[in-house]
Short mmCIF file of C-alpha atoms in Angstrom, two decimals:
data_model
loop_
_atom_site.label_atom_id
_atom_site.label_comp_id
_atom_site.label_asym_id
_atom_site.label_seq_id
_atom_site.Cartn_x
_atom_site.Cartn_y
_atom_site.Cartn_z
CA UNK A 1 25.92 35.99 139.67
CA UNK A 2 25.34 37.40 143.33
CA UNK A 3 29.31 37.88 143.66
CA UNK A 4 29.90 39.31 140.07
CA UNK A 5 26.86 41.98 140.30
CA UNK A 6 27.44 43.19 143.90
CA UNK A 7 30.99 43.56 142.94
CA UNK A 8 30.09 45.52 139.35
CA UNK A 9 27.68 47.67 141.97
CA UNK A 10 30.12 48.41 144.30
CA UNK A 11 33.16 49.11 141.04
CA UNK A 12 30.79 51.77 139.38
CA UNK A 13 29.50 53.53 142.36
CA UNK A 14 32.79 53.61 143.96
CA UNK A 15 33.91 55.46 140.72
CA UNK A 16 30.90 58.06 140.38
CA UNK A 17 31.45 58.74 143.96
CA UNK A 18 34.72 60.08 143.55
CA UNK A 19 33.70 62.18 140.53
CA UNK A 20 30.70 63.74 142.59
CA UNK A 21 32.84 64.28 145.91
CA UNK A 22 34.49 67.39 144.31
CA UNK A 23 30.96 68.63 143.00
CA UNK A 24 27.97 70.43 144.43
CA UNK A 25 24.53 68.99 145.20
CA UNK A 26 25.81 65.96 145.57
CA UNK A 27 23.04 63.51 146.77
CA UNK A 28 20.63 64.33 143.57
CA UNK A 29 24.30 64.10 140.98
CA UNK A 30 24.80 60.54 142.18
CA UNK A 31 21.66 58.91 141.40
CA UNK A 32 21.66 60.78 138.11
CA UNK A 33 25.26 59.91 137.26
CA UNK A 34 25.29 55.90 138.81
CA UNK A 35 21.78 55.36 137.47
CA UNK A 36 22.78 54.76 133.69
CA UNK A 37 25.76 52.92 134.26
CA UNK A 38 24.18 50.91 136.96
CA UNK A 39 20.96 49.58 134.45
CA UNK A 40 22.74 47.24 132.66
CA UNK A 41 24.73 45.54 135.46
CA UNK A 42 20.56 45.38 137.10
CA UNK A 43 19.17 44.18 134.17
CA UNK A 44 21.76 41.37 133.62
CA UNK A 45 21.92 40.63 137.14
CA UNK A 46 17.67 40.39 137.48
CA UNK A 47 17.63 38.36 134.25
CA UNK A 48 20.09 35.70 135.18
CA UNK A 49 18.70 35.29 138.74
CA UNK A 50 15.13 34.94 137.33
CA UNK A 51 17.02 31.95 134.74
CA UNK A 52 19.01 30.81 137.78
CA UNK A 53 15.88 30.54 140.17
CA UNK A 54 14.09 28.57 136.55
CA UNK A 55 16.83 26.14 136.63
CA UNK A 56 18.05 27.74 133.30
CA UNK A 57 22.24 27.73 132.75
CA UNK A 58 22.14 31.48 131.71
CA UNK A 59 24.42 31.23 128.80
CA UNK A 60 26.03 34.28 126.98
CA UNK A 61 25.15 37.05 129.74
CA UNK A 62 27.32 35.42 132.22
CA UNK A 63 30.11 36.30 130.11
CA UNK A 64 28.90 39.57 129.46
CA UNK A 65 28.40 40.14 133.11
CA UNK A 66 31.88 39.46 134.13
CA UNK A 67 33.25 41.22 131.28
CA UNK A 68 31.45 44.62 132.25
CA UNK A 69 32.45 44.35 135.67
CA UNK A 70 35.83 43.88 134.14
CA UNK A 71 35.67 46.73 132.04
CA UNK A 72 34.66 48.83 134.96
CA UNK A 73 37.43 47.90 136.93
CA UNK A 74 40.18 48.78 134.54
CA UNK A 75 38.07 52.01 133.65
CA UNK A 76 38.13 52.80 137.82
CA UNK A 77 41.94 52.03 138.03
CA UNK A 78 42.91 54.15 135.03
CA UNK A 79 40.52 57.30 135.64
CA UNK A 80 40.78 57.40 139.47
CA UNK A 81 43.87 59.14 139.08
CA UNK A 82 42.62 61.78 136.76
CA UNK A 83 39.69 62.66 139.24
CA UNK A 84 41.44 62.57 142.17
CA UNK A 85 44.37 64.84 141.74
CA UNK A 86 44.43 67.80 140.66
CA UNK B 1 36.65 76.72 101.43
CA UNK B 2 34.12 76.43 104.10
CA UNK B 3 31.50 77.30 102.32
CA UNK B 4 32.29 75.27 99.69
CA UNK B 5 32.30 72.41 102.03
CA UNK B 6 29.08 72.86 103.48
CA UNK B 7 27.17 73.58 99.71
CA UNK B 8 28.73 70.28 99.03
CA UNK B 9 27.16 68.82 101.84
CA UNK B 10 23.58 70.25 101.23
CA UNK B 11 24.15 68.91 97.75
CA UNK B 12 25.08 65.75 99.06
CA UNK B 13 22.00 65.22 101.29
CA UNK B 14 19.36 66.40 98.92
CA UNK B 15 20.62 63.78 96.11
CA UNK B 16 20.88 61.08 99.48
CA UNK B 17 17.29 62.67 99.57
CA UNK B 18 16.09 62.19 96.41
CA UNK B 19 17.84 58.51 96.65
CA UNK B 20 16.20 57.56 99.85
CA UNK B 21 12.56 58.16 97.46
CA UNK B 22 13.07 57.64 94.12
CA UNK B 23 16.37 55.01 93.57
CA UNK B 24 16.21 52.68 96.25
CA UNK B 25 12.73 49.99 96.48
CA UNK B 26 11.01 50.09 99.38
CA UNK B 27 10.90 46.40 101.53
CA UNK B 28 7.30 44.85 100.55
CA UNK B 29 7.07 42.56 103.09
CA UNK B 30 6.87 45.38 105.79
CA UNK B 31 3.15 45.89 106.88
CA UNK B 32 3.34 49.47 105.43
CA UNK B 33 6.19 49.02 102.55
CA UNK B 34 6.37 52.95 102.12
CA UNK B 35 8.04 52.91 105.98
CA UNK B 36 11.22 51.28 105.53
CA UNK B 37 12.33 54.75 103.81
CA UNK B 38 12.66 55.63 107.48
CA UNK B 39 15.79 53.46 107.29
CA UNK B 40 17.60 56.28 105.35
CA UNK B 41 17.32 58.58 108.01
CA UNK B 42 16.54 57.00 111.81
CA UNK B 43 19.51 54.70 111.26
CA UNK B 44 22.08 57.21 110.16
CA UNK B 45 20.68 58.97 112.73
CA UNK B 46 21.77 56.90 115.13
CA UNK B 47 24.95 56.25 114.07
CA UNK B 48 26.34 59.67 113.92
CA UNK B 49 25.24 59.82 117.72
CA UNK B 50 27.28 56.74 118.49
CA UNK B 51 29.87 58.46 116.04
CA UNK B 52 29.40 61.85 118.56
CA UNK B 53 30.01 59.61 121.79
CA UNK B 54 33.04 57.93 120.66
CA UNK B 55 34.28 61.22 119.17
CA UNK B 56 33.52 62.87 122.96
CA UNK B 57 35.60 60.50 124.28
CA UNK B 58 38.27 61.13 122.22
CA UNK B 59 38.48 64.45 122.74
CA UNK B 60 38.03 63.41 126.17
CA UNK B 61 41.23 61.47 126.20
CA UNK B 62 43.07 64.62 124.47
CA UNK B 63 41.84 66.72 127.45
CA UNK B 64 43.38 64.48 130.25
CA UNK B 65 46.81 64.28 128.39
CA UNK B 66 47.75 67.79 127.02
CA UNK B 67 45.07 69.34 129.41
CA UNK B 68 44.18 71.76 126.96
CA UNK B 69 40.56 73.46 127.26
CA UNK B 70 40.40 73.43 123.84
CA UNK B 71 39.62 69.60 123.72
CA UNK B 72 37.34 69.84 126.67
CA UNK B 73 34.75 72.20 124.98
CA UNK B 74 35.20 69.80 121.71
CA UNK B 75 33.83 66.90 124.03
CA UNK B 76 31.53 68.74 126.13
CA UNK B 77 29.56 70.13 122.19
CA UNK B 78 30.19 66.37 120.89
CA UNK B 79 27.72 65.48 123.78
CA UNK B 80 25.57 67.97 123.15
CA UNK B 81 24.77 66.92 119.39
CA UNK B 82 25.05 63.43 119.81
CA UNK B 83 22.23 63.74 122.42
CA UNK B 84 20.25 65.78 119.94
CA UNK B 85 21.10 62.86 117.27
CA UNK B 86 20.00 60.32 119.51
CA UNK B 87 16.76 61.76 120.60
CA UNK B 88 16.43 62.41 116.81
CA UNK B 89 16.54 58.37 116.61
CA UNK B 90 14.56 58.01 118.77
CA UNK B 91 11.92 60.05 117.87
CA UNK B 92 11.98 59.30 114.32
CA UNK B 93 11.85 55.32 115.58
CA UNK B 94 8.62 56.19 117.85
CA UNK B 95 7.04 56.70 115.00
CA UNK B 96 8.17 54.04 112.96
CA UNK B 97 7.44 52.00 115.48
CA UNK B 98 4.08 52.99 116.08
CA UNK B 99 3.18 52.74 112.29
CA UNK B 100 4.90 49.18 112.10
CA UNK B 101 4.46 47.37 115.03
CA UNK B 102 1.68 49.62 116.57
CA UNK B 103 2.88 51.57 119.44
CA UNK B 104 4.86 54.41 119.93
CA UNK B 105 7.10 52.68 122.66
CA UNK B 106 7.29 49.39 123.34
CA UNK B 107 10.44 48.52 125.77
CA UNK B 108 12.18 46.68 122.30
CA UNK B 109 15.77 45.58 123.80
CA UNK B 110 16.96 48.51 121.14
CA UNK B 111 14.54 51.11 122.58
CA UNK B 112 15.56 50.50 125.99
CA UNK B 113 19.43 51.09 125.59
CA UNK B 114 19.47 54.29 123.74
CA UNK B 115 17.25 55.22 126.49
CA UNK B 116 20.19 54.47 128.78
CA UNK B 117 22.62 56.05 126.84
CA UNK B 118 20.72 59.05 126.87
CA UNK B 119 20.25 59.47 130.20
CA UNK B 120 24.09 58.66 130.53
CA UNK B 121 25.01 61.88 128.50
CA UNK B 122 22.66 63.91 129.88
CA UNK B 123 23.79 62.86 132.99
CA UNK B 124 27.17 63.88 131.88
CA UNK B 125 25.88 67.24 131.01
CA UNK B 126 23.98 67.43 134.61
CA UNK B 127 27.87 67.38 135.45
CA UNK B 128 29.24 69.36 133.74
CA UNK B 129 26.26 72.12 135.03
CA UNK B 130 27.04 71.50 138.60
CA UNK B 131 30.46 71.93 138.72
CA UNK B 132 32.16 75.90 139.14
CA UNK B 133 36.09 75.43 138.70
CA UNK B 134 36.77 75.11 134.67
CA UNK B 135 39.92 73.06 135.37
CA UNK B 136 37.85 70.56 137.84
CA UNK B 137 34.47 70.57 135.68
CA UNK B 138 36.71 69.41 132.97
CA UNK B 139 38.28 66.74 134.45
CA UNK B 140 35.82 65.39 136.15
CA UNK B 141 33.49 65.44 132.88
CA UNK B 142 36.39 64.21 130.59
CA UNK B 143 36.79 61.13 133.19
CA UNK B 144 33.07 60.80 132.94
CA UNK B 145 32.73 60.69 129.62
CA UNK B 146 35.47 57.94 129.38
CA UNK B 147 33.71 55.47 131.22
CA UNK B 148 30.82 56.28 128.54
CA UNK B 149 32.82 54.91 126.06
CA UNK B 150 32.38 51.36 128.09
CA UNK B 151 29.04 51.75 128.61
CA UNK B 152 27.86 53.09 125.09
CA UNK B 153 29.15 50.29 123.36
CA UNK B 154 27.87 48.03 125.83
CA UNK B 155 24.41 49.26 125.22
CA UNK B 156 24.80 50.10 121.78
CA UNK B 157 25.73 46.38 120.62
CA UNK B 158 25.90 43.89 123.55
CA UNK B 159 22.79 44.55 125.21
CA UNK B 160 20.25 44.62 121.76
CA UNK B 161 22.27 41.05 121.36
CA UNK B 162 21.57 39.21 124.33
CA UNK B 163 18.88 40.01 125.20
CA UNK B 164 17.15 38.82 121.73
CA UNK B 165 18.67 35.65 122.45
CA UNK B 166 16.96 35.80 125.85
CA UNK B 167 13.57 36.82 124.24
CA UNK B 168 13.47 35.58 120.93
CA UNK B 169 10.73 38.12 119.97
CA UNK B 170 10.33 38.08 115.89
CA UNK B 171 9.47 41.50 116.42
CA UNK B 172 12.56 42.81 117.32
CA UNK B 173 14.02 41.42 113.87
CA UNK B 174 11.13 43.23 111.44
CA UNK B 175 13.89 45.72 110.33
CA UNK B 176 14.99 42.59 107.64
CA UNK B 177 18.06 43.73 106.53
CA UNK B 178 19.25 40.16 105.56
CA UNK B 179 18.07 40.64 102.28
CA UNK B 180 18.36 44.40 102.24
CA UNK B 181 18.51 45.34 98.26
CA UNK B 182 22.18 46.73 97.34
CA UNK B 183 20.54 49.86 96.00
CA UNK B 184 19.12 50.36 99.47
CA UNK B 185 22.43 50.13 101.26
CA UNK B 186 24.13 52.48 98.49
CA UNK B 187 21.40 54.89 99.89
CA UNK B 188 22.00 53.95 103.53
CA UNK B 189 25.51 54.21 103.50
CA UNK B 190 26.01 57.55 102.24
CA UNK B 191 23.40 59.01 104.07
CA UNK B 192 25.63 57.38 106.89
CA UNK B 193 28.62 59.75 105.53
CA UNK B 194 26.74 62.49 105.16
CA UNK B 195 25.23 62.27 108.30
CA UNK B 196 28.86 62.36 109.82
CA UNK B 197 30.07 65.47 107.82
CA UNK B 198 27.14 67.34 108.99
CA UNK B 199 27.38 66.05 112.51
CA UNK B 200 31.43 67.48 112.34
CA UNK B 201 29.99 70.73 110.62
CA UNK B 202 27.75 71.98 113.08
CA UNK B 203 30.07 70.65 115.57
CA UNK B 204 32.61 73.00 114.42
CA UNK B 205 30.25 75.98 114.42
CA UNK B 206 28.94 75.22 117.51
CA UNK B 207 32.28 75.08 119.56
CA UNK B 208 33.36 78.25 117.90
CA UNK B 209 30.38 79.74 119.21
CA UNK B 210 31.29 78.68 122.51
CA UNK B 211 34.32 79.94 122.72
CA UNK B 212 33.51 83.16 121.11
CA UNK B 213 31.00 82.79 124.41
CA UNK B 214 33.33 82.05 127.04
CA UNK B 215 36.06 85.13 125.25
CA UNK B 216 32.95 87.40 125.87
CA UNK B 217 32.80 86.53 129.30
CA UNK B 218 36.49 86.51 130.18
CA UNK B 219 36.48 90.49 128.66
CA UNK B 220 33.61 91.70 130.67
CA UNK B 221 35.31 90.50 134.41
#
């Protein structure tokens, strides 16, 4: 869970870092553009440490953890292009 | 043409109108039975906006192969109403909310993650403000509103999902729509449709206004 979400974390900002290099006022735009795409990798990531620390097995949202982090990769590898050159 | 168009479409949601009161039944088991005629109008509601997303990203998609700022200003007004949709929802669910399970908010899995996606698209139109360059501002946003179309979804279906079946609140179930009456869903559905022919209808006026806008602009430099 610790692997999966600091990688998702590190995907997605990664990605709105490269769209906010190229704009202005660019400490306020990257809180406001990471922060919704951020939340859900949190929220997962809070809830299955609080099951993990409970001795629960987590169930479903590991899944859907991996597969967001997934889905962010292959959205980072296909867009970086498109926001990096002109 | 047009005009015939849109009279069809007033016609069409006055009679969903009419339907949503006087054809379909209203679900007796709710607390207050008269507020499940909300469902005729919050949920469509919401649809269209998810409708406006994926149609943004679309157009997004158009933008980054032809690269024609056409398709950019189709996205960038697809945002725009699906936003307005969405608050819409949200607003309209407040309220339903606070008749049915007695307060205006109350962080429902559902409630939280069109909260999300709203602040994702108006995030997206933050963007869009902050950058000069029309060639770069559309990129950048067209790119931006791609990866929406990971994490709408995500939020619009995964999220309300597990998390029930991480809090298995009965609340978040009152809606009942296993044994939603067929005459209610003839209602719901086409309000659903006409819901998305008004959503393309003002989208269409609205991004000819824009461009009649930026033409304006262009003539006075």
């Amino acid at each position: 869970v610790l692997a999966a979400g600091g990688y998702g974390l590190a995907t997605g900002s990664t990605l709105v870092a490269a769209i906010i290099a190229q704009a202005r006022s660019k400490g306020t735009l990257f809180s406001v553009l990471s922060f919704p795409i951020l939340l859900p990798l949190l929220v997962l990531a809070v809830e299955l440490t609080r099951g993990a620390t409970a001795g629960d097995p987590g169930g479903v949202a590991v899944p859907v953890l991996l597969l967001y982090d997934g889905a962010i990769t292959v959205a980072g590898l296909m867009l970086f292009p498109a926001v990096w050159n002109p | 043409m047009k005009t015939f168009f849109a009279w069809l479409l007033w016609l069409w949601m006055a009679l969903v109108i009419v339907g949503a009161f006087f054809y379909a039944p209203v679900a007796e088991h709710f607390r207050v039975p008269g507020s499940s005629r909300i469902v005729f109008f919050h949920v469509p509601m919401a649809w269209t906006s998810f409708l406006a997303f994926i149609a943004a990203a679309v157009w997004s998609v158009m933008y980054l192969v032809r690269r024609n700022p056409r398709h950019d200003r189709a996205a960038g007004v697809a945002v725009q109403l699906g936003l307005l949709f969405g608050v819409l929802a949200t607003i309209t669910g407040a309220v339903w909310a606070k008749i049915e399970w007695g307060a205006w908010w109350n962080w429902d899995p559902r409630q939280t993650s069109i909260l999300a996606s709203l602040l994702f698209y108006a995030a997206y139109l933050a963007l869009r403000q902050s950058v000069e360059e029309p060639e770069k501002r559309a990129r950048l946003a067209a790119a931006y509103a791609l990866l929406g179309l990971i994490v709408t979804p995500f939020l619009f279906w995964i999220v309300p999902r597990i998390t029930f079946s991480l809090h298995p609140d009965p609340v978040v179930n009152a809606s009942g729509k296993v044994e939603m009456d067929p005459r209610i869903q003839h209602v719901l559905y086409a309000s659903g449709l006409g819901f998305a022919a008004l959503f393309f209808w003002i989208h269409n006026l609205q991004r000819r206004l824009e461009a009649l806008i930026e033409r304006r602009a262009a003539l006075k430099e």
